[in-house]
């Protein structure tokens, strides 16, 4: 079975632009979470979606938004990009919302903002 | 507030040495889960283990072992007879059940370099 897939792999943008990152969960998984990992740090939680509804949000500005589609894939949108948004964006999927559910991570999208 | 601390930023060992990665956590929940993930240079986080707060039994999986002690809020990870392929960044993470906070809170990671 395919794991979590993310696209694109790499992305270069300039300040002020917007970006859309995409994630496809493992088949049968209904929950998708997004994390931001700045170089040299641990991943930071951005959003969690389950059954197309937002179920959790981290401490990120409103420039960050996301949505989940009927096929459980997800998009993360970031508007008005700042240099500090440069990071590896990780998507994770899990079967459901239970806390103990293992989260399977994708390879990430590396975003560079110039 | 929940917090995970990995005080060791970087560890370098020679192949076949044993190495222990430390993890200390803070939470007010009585039910929580602890995880270890491995992040090789490719960037993808690889799940290693999950432990719930009611199970303090140590666990061994091949060369990997984990020591969970609630009394010291620690969940340490030991690699026995390290190998070059163990070189990676290792993250400890926490999720909390009581508050319903399902997101993982990660530590800052420990970079392990195993020299041949």
PDB file of C-alpha atoms in Angstrom:
ATOM      1  CA  UNK A   1       0.000   0.000   0.000  1.00  0.00           C
ATOM      2  CA  UNK A   2       1.152   3.515  -0.748  1.00  0.00           C
ATOM      3  CA  UNK A   3       2.197   5.673   2.163  1.00  0.00           C
ATOM      4  CA  UNK A   4       1.375   9.316   2.682  1.00  0.00           C
ATOM      5  CA  UNK A   5       2.244  11.328  -0.393  1.00  0.00           C
ATOM      6  CA  UNK A   6       2.925  15.039  -0.603  1.00  0.00           C
ATOM      7  CA  UNK A   7       3.419  17.423  -3.485  1.00  0.00           C
ATOM      8  CA  UNK A   8       5.415  19.235  -4.522  1.00  0.00           C
ATOM      9  CA  UNK A   9       8.678  17.975  -3.059  1.00  0.00           C
ATOM     10  CA  UNK A  10      10.368  21.343  -3.175  1.00  0.00           C
ATOM     11  CA  UNK A  11       9.070  24.833  -3.732  1.00  0.00           C
ATOM     12  CA  UNK A  12      10.671  28.258  -3.978  1.00  0.00           C
ATOM     13  CA  UNK A  13       8.556  31.359  -3.497  1.00  0.00           C
ATOM     14  CA  UNK A  14       9.152  35.033  -2.835  1.00  0.00           C
ATOM     15  CA  UNK A  15       7.859  37.106   0.039  1.00  0.00           C
ATOM     16  CA  UNK A  16       4.219  38.089  -0.277  1.00  0.00           C
ATOM     17  CA  UNK A  17       3.258  35.203  -2.548  1.00  0.00           C
ATOM     18  CA  UNK A  18       0.915  32.420  -1.569  1.00  0.00           C
ATOM     19  CA  UNK A  19       1.468  28.694  -1.722  1.00  0.00           C
ATOM     20  CA  UNK A  20      -0.643  25.533  -1.761  1.00  0.00           C
ATOM     21  CA  UNK A  21       0.729  22.248  -0.515  1.00  0.00           C
ATOM     22  CA  UNK A  22      -1.021  18.944  -1.092  1.00  0.00           C
ATOM     23  CA  UNK A  23      -1.268  15.703   0.832  1.00  0.00           C
ATOM     24  CA  UNK A  24      -2.827  12.315   0.124  1.00  0.00           C
ATOM     25  CA  UNK A  25      -3.306  10.095   3.174  1.00  0.00           C
ATOM     26  CA  UNK A  26      -2.890   6.370   3.392  1.00  0.00           C
ATOM     27  CA  UNK A  27      -5.911   4.547   2.019  1.00  0.00           C
ATOM     28  CA  UNK A  28      -8.492   4.104   4.759  1.00  0.00           C
ATOM     29  CA  UNK A  29      -7.148   6.957   6.891  1.00  0.00           C
ATOM     30  CA  UNK A  30      -9.639   9.717   7.540  1.00  0.00           C
ATOM     31  CA  UNK A  31      -7.537  12.130   9.561  1.00  0.00           C
ATOM     32  CA  UNK A  32      -4.832  14.420   8.205  1.00  0.00           C
ATOM     33  CA  UNK A  33      -2.558  16.660  10.231  1.00  0.00           C
ATOM     34  CA  UNK A  34      -0.087  19.296   9.115  1.00  0.00           C
ATOM     35  CA  UNK A  35       3.167  20.170  10.824  1.00  0.00           C
ATOM     36  CA  UNK A  36       5.832  22.798  10.172  1.00  0.00           C
ATOM     37  CA  UNK A  37       9.445  21.893  10.832  1.00  0.00           C
ATOM     38  CA  UNK A  38      11.911  24.741  10.811  1.00  0.00           C
ATOM     39  CA  UNK A  39      15.526  23.730  10.307  1.00  0.00           C
ATOM     40  CA  UNK A  40      17.049  22.388  13.491  1.00  0.00           C
ATOM     41  CA  UNK A  41      13.764  22.152  15.381  1.00  0.00           C
ATOM     42  CA  UNK A  42      11.060  19.598  15.998  1.00  0.00           C
ATOM     43  CA  UNK A  43       7.817  19.659  14.007  1.00  0.00           C
ATOM     44  CA  UNK A  44       5.166  22.130  15.175  1.00  0.00           C
ATOM     45  CA  UNK A  45       1.479  21.293  14.851  1.00  0.00           C
ATOM     46  CA  UNK A  46      -0.516  23.477  12.463  1.00  0.00           C
ATOM     47  CA  UNK A  47      -3.866  21.772  11.773  1.00  0.00           C
ATOM     48  CA  UNK A  48      -5.752  18.534  12.089  1.00  0.00           C
ATOM     49  CA  UNK A  49      -8.701  17.592   9.883  1.00  0.00           C
ATOM     50  CA  UNK A  50     -11.087  14.698  10.213  1.00  0.00           C
ATOM     51  CA  UNK A  51     -14.025  13.967   7.966  1.00  0.00           C
ATOM     52  CA  UNK A  52     -13.500  17.333   6.251  1.00  0.00           C
ATOM     53  CA  UNK A  53     -13.798  19.287   9.493  1.00  0.00           C
ATOM     54  CA  UNK A  54     -11.064  21.119  11.357  1.00  0.00           C
ATOM     55  CA  UNK A  55     -10.499  19.344  14.654  1.00  0.00           C
ATOM     56  CA  UNK A  56      -7.425  21.103  15.923  1.00  0.00           C
ATOM     57  CA  UNK A  57      -5.366  24.185  15.280  1.00  0.00           C
ATOM     58  CA  UNK A  58      -1.915  25.128  16.475  1.00  0.00           C
ATOM     59  CA  UNK A  59      -0.532  28.552  17.255  1.00  0.00           C
ATOM     60  CA  UNK A  60      -0.179  29.824  13.703  1.00  0.00           C
ATOM     61  CA  UNK A  61      -1.462  33.077  12.160  1.00  0.00           C
ATOM     62  CA  UNK A  62      -4.553  33.289   9.988  1.00  0.00           C
ATOM     63  CA  UNK A  63      -2.337  33.353   6.920  1.00  0.00           C
ATOM     64  CA  UNK A  64      -2.320  29.584   7.313  1.00  0.00           C
ATOM     65  CA  UNK A  65      -5.444  27.719   6.267  1.00  0.00           C
ATOM     66  CA  UNK A  66      -6.280  24.200   5.201  1.00  0.00           C
ATOM     67  CA  UNK A  67      -9.082  22.027   3.996  1.00  0.00           C
ATOM     68  CA  UNK A  68      -9.856  18.365   3.519  1.00  0.00           C
ATOM     69  CA  UNK A  69     -11.659  16.936   0.535  1.00  0.00           C
ATOM     70  CA  UNK A  70     -14.241  14.110   0.332  1.00  0.00           C
ATOM     71  CA  UNK A  71     -11.472  11.680  -0.656  1.00  0.00           C
ATOM     72  CA  UNK A  72      -9.649  12.704   2.570  1.00  0.00           C
ATOM     73  CA  UNK A  73      -6.790  14.397   0.747  1.00  0.00           C
ATOM     74  CA  UNK A  74      -5.854  17.801   2.083  1.00  0.00           C
ATOM     75  CA  UNK A  75      -4.412  21.145   1.103  1.00  0.00           C
ATOM     76  CA  UNK A  76      -2.452  23.586   3.215  1.00  0.00           C
ATOM     77  CA  UNK A  77      -2.510  27.188   2.051  1.00  0.00           C
ATOM     78  CA  UNK A  78      -0.208  29.931   3.224  1.00  0.00           C
ATOM     79  CA  UNK A  79      -0.817  33.529   2.167  1.00  0.00           C
ATOM     80  CA  UNK A  80       1.476  36.556   2.240  1.00  0.00           C
ATOM     81  CA  UNK A  81       4.577  34.431   2.666  1.00  0.00           C
ATOM     82  CA  UNK A  82       7.291  35.587   5.037  1.00  0.00           C
ATOM     83  CA  UNK A  83      10.930  34.552   5.145  1.00  0.00           C
ATOM     84  CA  UNK A  84      10.164  32.756   8.393  1.00  0.00           C
ATOM     85  CA  UNK A  85       7.750  30.450   6.610  1.00  0.00           C
ATOM     86  CA  UNK A  86      10.708  28.653   5.062  1.00  0.00           C
ATOM     87  CA  UNK A  87      10.488  25.143   6.459  1.00  0.00           C
ATOM     88  CA  UNK A  88       9.723  21.509   5.810  1.00  0.00           C
ATOM     89  CA  UNK A  89       5.966  21.001   5.841  1.00  0.00           C
ATOM     90  CA  UNK A  90       4.954  17.546   6.933  1.00  0.00           C
ATOM     91  CA  UNK A  91       1.625  15.874   6.472  1.00  0.00           C
ATOM     92  CA  UNK A  92       0.564  12.960   8.662  1.00  0.00           C
ATOM     93  CA  UNK A  93      -2.410  10.662   8.358  1.00  0.00           C
ATOM     94  CA  UNK A  94      -4.101   8.413  10.893  1.00  0.00           C
ATOM     95  CA  UNK A  95      -7.146   6.190  10.938  1.00  0.00           C
ATOM     96  CA  UNK A  96      -9.146   8.358  13.275  1.00  0.00           C
ATOM     97  CA  UNK A  97      -9.003  10.963  15.985  1.00  0.00           C
ATOM     98  CA  UNK A  98      -8.097   8.783  18.949  1.00  0.00           C
ATOM     99  CA  UNK A  99      -5.040  10.096  20.730  1.00  0.00           C
ATOM    100  CA  UNK A 100      -3.213   6.817  20.573  1.00  0.00           C
ATOM    101  CA  UNK A 101      -3.577   6.506  16.841  1.00  0.00           C
ATOM    102  CA  UNK A 102      -0.235   6.271  15.185  1.00  0.00           C
ATOM    103  CA  UNK A 103       0.420   9.103  12.785  1.00  0.00           C
ATOM    104  CA  UNK A 104       2.162   8.172   9.555  1.00  0.00           C
ATOM    105  CA  UNK A 105       4.201  10.956   8.037  1.00  0.00           C
ATOM    106  CA  UNK A 106       4.837  11.822   4.425  1.00  0.00           C
ATOM    107  CA  UNK A 107       8.201  12.900   3.011  1.00  0.00           C
ATOM    108  CA  UNK A 108       7.344  16.566   3.343  1.00  0.00           C
ATOM    109  CA  UNK A 109       7.417  19.622   1.120  1.00  0.00           C
ATOM    110  CA  UNK A 110      10.441  21.843   1.533  1.00  0.00           C
ATOM    111  CA  UNK A 111       9.388  25.463   1.102  1.00  0.00           C
ATOM    112  CA  UNK A 112      11.968  28.176   0.609  1.00  0.00           C
ATOM    113  CA  UNK A 113      10.838  31.790   0.756  1.00  0.00           C
ATOM    114  CA  UNK A 114      13.248  34.326  -0.746  1.00  0.00           C
TER     115      UNK A 114
ATOM    116  CA  UNK B   1       1.129  23.162  29.208  1.00  0.00           C
ATOM    117  CA  UNK B   2       2.602  20.151  27.530  1.00  0.00           C
ATOM    118  CA  UNK B   3       6.313  20.139  26.781  1.00  0.00           C
ATOM    119  CA  UNK B   4       8.954  17.681  25.612  1.00  0.00           C
ATOM    120  CA  UNK B   5      12.629  18.297  26.294  1.00  0.00           C
ATOM    121  CA  UNK B   6      15.490  16.546  24.561  1.00  0.00           C
ATOM    122  CA  UNK B   7      18.529  18.086  26.170  1.00  0.00           C
ATOM    123  CA  UNK B   8      21.056  16.328  23.970  1.00  0.00           C
ATOM    124  CA  UNK B   9      21.365  18.287  20.748  1.00  0.00           C
ATOM    125  CA  UNK B  10      23.898  16.021  19.113  1.00  0.00           C
ATOM    126  CA  UNK B  11      25.607  12.753  20.030  1.00  0.00           C
ATOM    127  CA  UNK B  12      28.488  11.133  18.200  1.00  0.00           C
ATOM    128  CA  UNK B  13      29.494   7.529  18.819  1.00  0.00           C
ATOM    129  CA  UNK B  14      31.598   4.909  17.155  1.00  0.00           C
ATOM    130  CA  UNK B  15      29.915   1.912  15.615  1.00  0.00           C
ATOM    131  CA  UNK B  16      29.025  -0.872  18.083  1.00  0.00           C
ATOM    132  CA  UNK B  17      28.828   1.514  21.028  1.00  0.00           C
ATOM    133  CA  UNK B  18      25.604   1.690  23.037  1.00  0.00           C
ATOM    134  CA  UNK B  19      23.890   5.066  23.139  1.00  0.00           C
ATOM    135  CA  UNK B  20      20.972   6.464  25.153  1.00  0.00           C
ATOM    136  CA  UNK B  21      18.807   9.339  23.990  1.00  0.00           C
ATOM    137  CA  UNK B  22      17.067  11.224  26.774  1.00  0.00           C
ATOM    138  CA  UNK B  23      13.504  12.533  26.761  1.00  0.00           C
ATOM    139  CA  UNK B  24      11.756  14.408  29.555  1.00  0.00           C
ATOM    140  CA  UNK B  25       8.130  15.462  29.260  1.00  0.00           C
ATOM    141  CA  UNK B  26       5.628  17.682  31.050  1.00  0.00           C
ATOM    142  CA  UNK B  27       1.871  17.219  31.025  1.00  0.00           C
ATOM    143  CA  UNK B  28      -1.091  17.706  33.347  1.00  0.00           C
ATOM    144  CA  UNK B  29      -3.057  14.879  31.773  1.00  0.00           C
ATOM    145  CA  UNK B  30      -3.209  11.518  33.498  1.00  0.00           C
ATOM    146  CA  UNK B  31      -3.725   9.729  30.200  1.00  0.00           C
ATOM    147  CA  UNK B  32      -1.189  10.449  27.533  1.00  0.00           C
ATOM    148  CA  UNK B  33       0.938   8.766  24.927  1.00  0.00           C
ATOM    149  CA  UNK B  34       4.637   9.003  24.253  1.00  0.00           C
ATOM    150  CA  UNK B  35       6.288   8.348  20.913  1.00  0.00           C
ATOM    151  CA  UNK B  36       9.704   8.123  19.371  1.00  0.00           C
ATOM    152  CA  UNK B  37      10.286   8.948  15.715  1.00  0.00           C
ATOM    153  CA  UNK B  38      13.396   8.679  13.562  1.00  0.00           C
ATOM    154  CA  UNK B  39      14.109  11.249  10.864  1.00  0.00           C
ATOM    155  CA  UNK B  40      16.795  10.176   8.388  1.00  0.00           C
ATOM    156  CA  UNK B  41      18.322  12.704   5.965  1.00  0.00           C
ATOM    157  CA  UNK B  42      15.466  12.078   3.530  1.00  0.00           C
ATOM    158  CA  UNK B  43      13.222  13.975   5.959  1.00  0.00           C
ATOM    159  CA  UNK B  44      10.400  11.484   6.439  1.00  0.00           C
ATOM    160  CA  UNK B  45       9.531  10.776  10.068  1.00  0.00           C
ATOM    161  CA  UNK B  46       9.563   7.066  10.828  1.00  0.00           C
ATOM    162  CA  UNK B  47       7.515   5.770  13.747  1.00  0.00           C
ATOM    163  CA  UNK B  48       9.503   3.693  16.256  1.00  0.00           C
ATOM    164  CA  UNK B  49       7.328   3.193  19.318  1.00  0.00           C
ATOM    165  CA  UNK B  50       4.209   4.317  21.184  1.00  0.00           C
ATOM    166  CA  UNK B  51       3.712   4.024  24.930  1.00  0.00           C
ATOM    167  CA  UNK B  52       0.659   4.918  27.005  1.00  0.00           C
ATOM    168  CA  UNK B  53       0.884   6.482  30.432  1.00  0.00           C
ATOM    169  CA  UNK B  54      -0.463   3.406  32.207  1.00  0.00           C
ATOM    170  CA  UNK B  55       2.121   1.019  30.869  1.00  0.00           C
ATOM    171  CA  UNK B  56       5.528   1.485  32.449  1.00  0.00           C
ATOM    172  CA  UNK B  57       6.959  -1.756  31.255  1.00  0.00           C
ATOM    173  CA  UNK B  58      10.205  -1.365  29.410  1.00  0.00           C
ATOM    174  CA  UNK B  59      10.185  -2.515  25.831  1.00  0.00           C
ATOM    175  CA  UNK B  60      12.838  -4.096  23.680  1.00  0.00           C
ATOM    176  CA  UNK B  61      12.760  -4.450  19.929  1.00  0.00           C
ATOM    177  CA  UNK B  62      15.920  -5.865  18.487  1.00  0.00           C
ATOM    178  CA  UNK B  63      18.736  -3.422  19.225  1.00  0.00           C
ATOM    179  CA  UNK B  64      16.261  -0.784  20.438  1.00  0.00           C
ATOM    180  CA  UNK B  65      14.948  -0.479  23.967  1.00  0.00           C
ATOM    181  CA  UNK B  66      12.869   2.089  25.784  1.00  0.00           C
ATOM    182  CA  UNK B  67      12.735   2.973  29.464  1.00  0.00           C
ATOM    183  CA  UNK B  68       9.583   4.747  30.645  1.00  0.00           C
ATOM    184  CA  UNK B  69       9.591   6.167  34.187  1.00  0.00           C
ATOM    185  CA  UNK B  70       6.591   8.217  35.275  1.00  0.00           C
ATOM    186  CA  UNK B  71       8.294   9.156  38.549  1.00  0.00           C
ATOM    187  CA  UNK B  72      10.878  11.180  36.626  1.00  0.00           C
ATOM    188  CA  UNK B  73       8.669  11.952  33.578  1.00  0.00           C
ATOM    189  CA  UNK B  74      11.219  10.381  31.317  1.00  0.00           C
ATOM    190  CA  UNK B  75      11.029   8.133  28.286  1.00  0.00           C
ATOM    191  CA  UNK B  76      14.574   7.288  27.257  1.00  0.00           C
ATOM    192  CA  UNK B  77      15.653   5.398  24.161  1.00  0.00           C
ATOM    193  CA  UNK B  78      18.709   3.139  24.000  1.00  0.00           C
ATOM    194  CA  UNK B  79      20.347   1.749  20.895  1.00  0.00           C
ATOM    195  CA  UNK B  80      22.585  -1.211  21.590  1.00  0.00           C
ATOM    196  CA  UNK B  81      25.549  -1.926  19.340  1.00  0.00           C
ATOM    197  CA  UNK B  82      24.912   1.123  17.182  1.00  0.00           C
ATOM    198  CA  UNK B  83      25.320   0.971  13.429  1.00  0.00           C
ATOM    199  CA  UNK B  84      26.035   3.621  10.801  1.00  0.00           C
ATOM    200  CA  UNK B  85      22.446   3.229   9.543  1.00  0.00           C
ATOM    201  CA  UNK B  86      21.233   4.484  12.916  1.00  0.00           C
ATOM    202  CA  UNK B  87      22.555   7.942  12.061  1.00  0.00           C
ATOM    203  CA  UNK B  88      19.540  10.252  12.028  1.00  0.00           C
ATOM    204  CA  UNK B  89      17.668  12.798  14.092  1.00  0.00           C
ATOM    205  CA  UNK B  90      15.472  11.220  16.744  1.00  0.00           C
ATOM    206  CA  UNK B  91      12.387  12.917  18.121  1.00  0.00           C
ATOM    207  CA  UNK B  92      10.410  12.199  21.251  1.00  0.00           C
ATOM    208  CA  UNK B  93       6.760  13.300  21.145  1.00  0.00           C
ATOM    209  CA  UNK B  94       3.722  13.505  23.417  1.00  0.00           C
ATOM    210  CA  UNK B  95      -0.029  13.448  22.816  1.00  0.00           C
ATOM    211  CA  UNK B  96      -2.621  14.020  25.522  1.00  0.00           C
ATOM    212  CA  UNK B  97      -5.925  12.179  25.882  1.00  0.00           C
ATOM    213  CA  UNK B  98      -7.613  13.970  28.801  1.00  0.00           C
ATOM    214  CA  UNK B  99      -7.684  17.366  27.123  1.00  0.00           C
ATOM    215  CA  UNK B 100      -8.383  15.855  23.742  1.00  0.00           C
ATOM    216  CA  UNK B 101      -5.292  17.465  22.318  1.00  0.00           C
ATOM    217  CA  UNK B 102      -4.530  14.949  19.644  1.00  0.00           C
ATOM    218  CA  UNK B 103      -1.666  16.811  18.076  1.00  0.00           C
ATOM    219  CA  UNK B 104       1.826  15.577  18.715  1.00  0.00           C
ATOM    220  CA  UNK B 105       4.100  17.841  20.733  1.00  0.00           C
ATOM    221  CA  UNK B 106       7.671  17.155  19.667  1.00  0.00           C
ATOM    222  CA  UNK B 107      10.961  17.755  21.372  1.00  0.00           C
ATOM    223  CA  UNK B 108      13.713  19.573  19.513  1.00  0.00           C
ATOM    224  CA  UNK B 109      15.370  16.311  18.517  1.00  0.00           C
ATOM    225  CA  UNK B 110      18.731  14.653  19.069  1.00  0.00           C
ATOM    226  CA  UNK B 111      21.046  14.216  16.100  1.00  0.00           C
ATOM    227  CA  UNK B 112      22.881  10.897  16.355  1.00  0.00           C
ATOM    228  CA  UNK B 113      25.999  10.347  14.301  1.00  0.00           C
ATOM    229  CA  UNK B 114      27.450   6.861  14.260  1.00  0.00           C
ATOM    230  CA  UNK B 115      30.971   6.791  12.943  1.00  0.00           C
ATOM    231  CA  UNK B 116      32.308   3.631  11.267  1.00  0.00           C
TER     232      UNK B 116
END
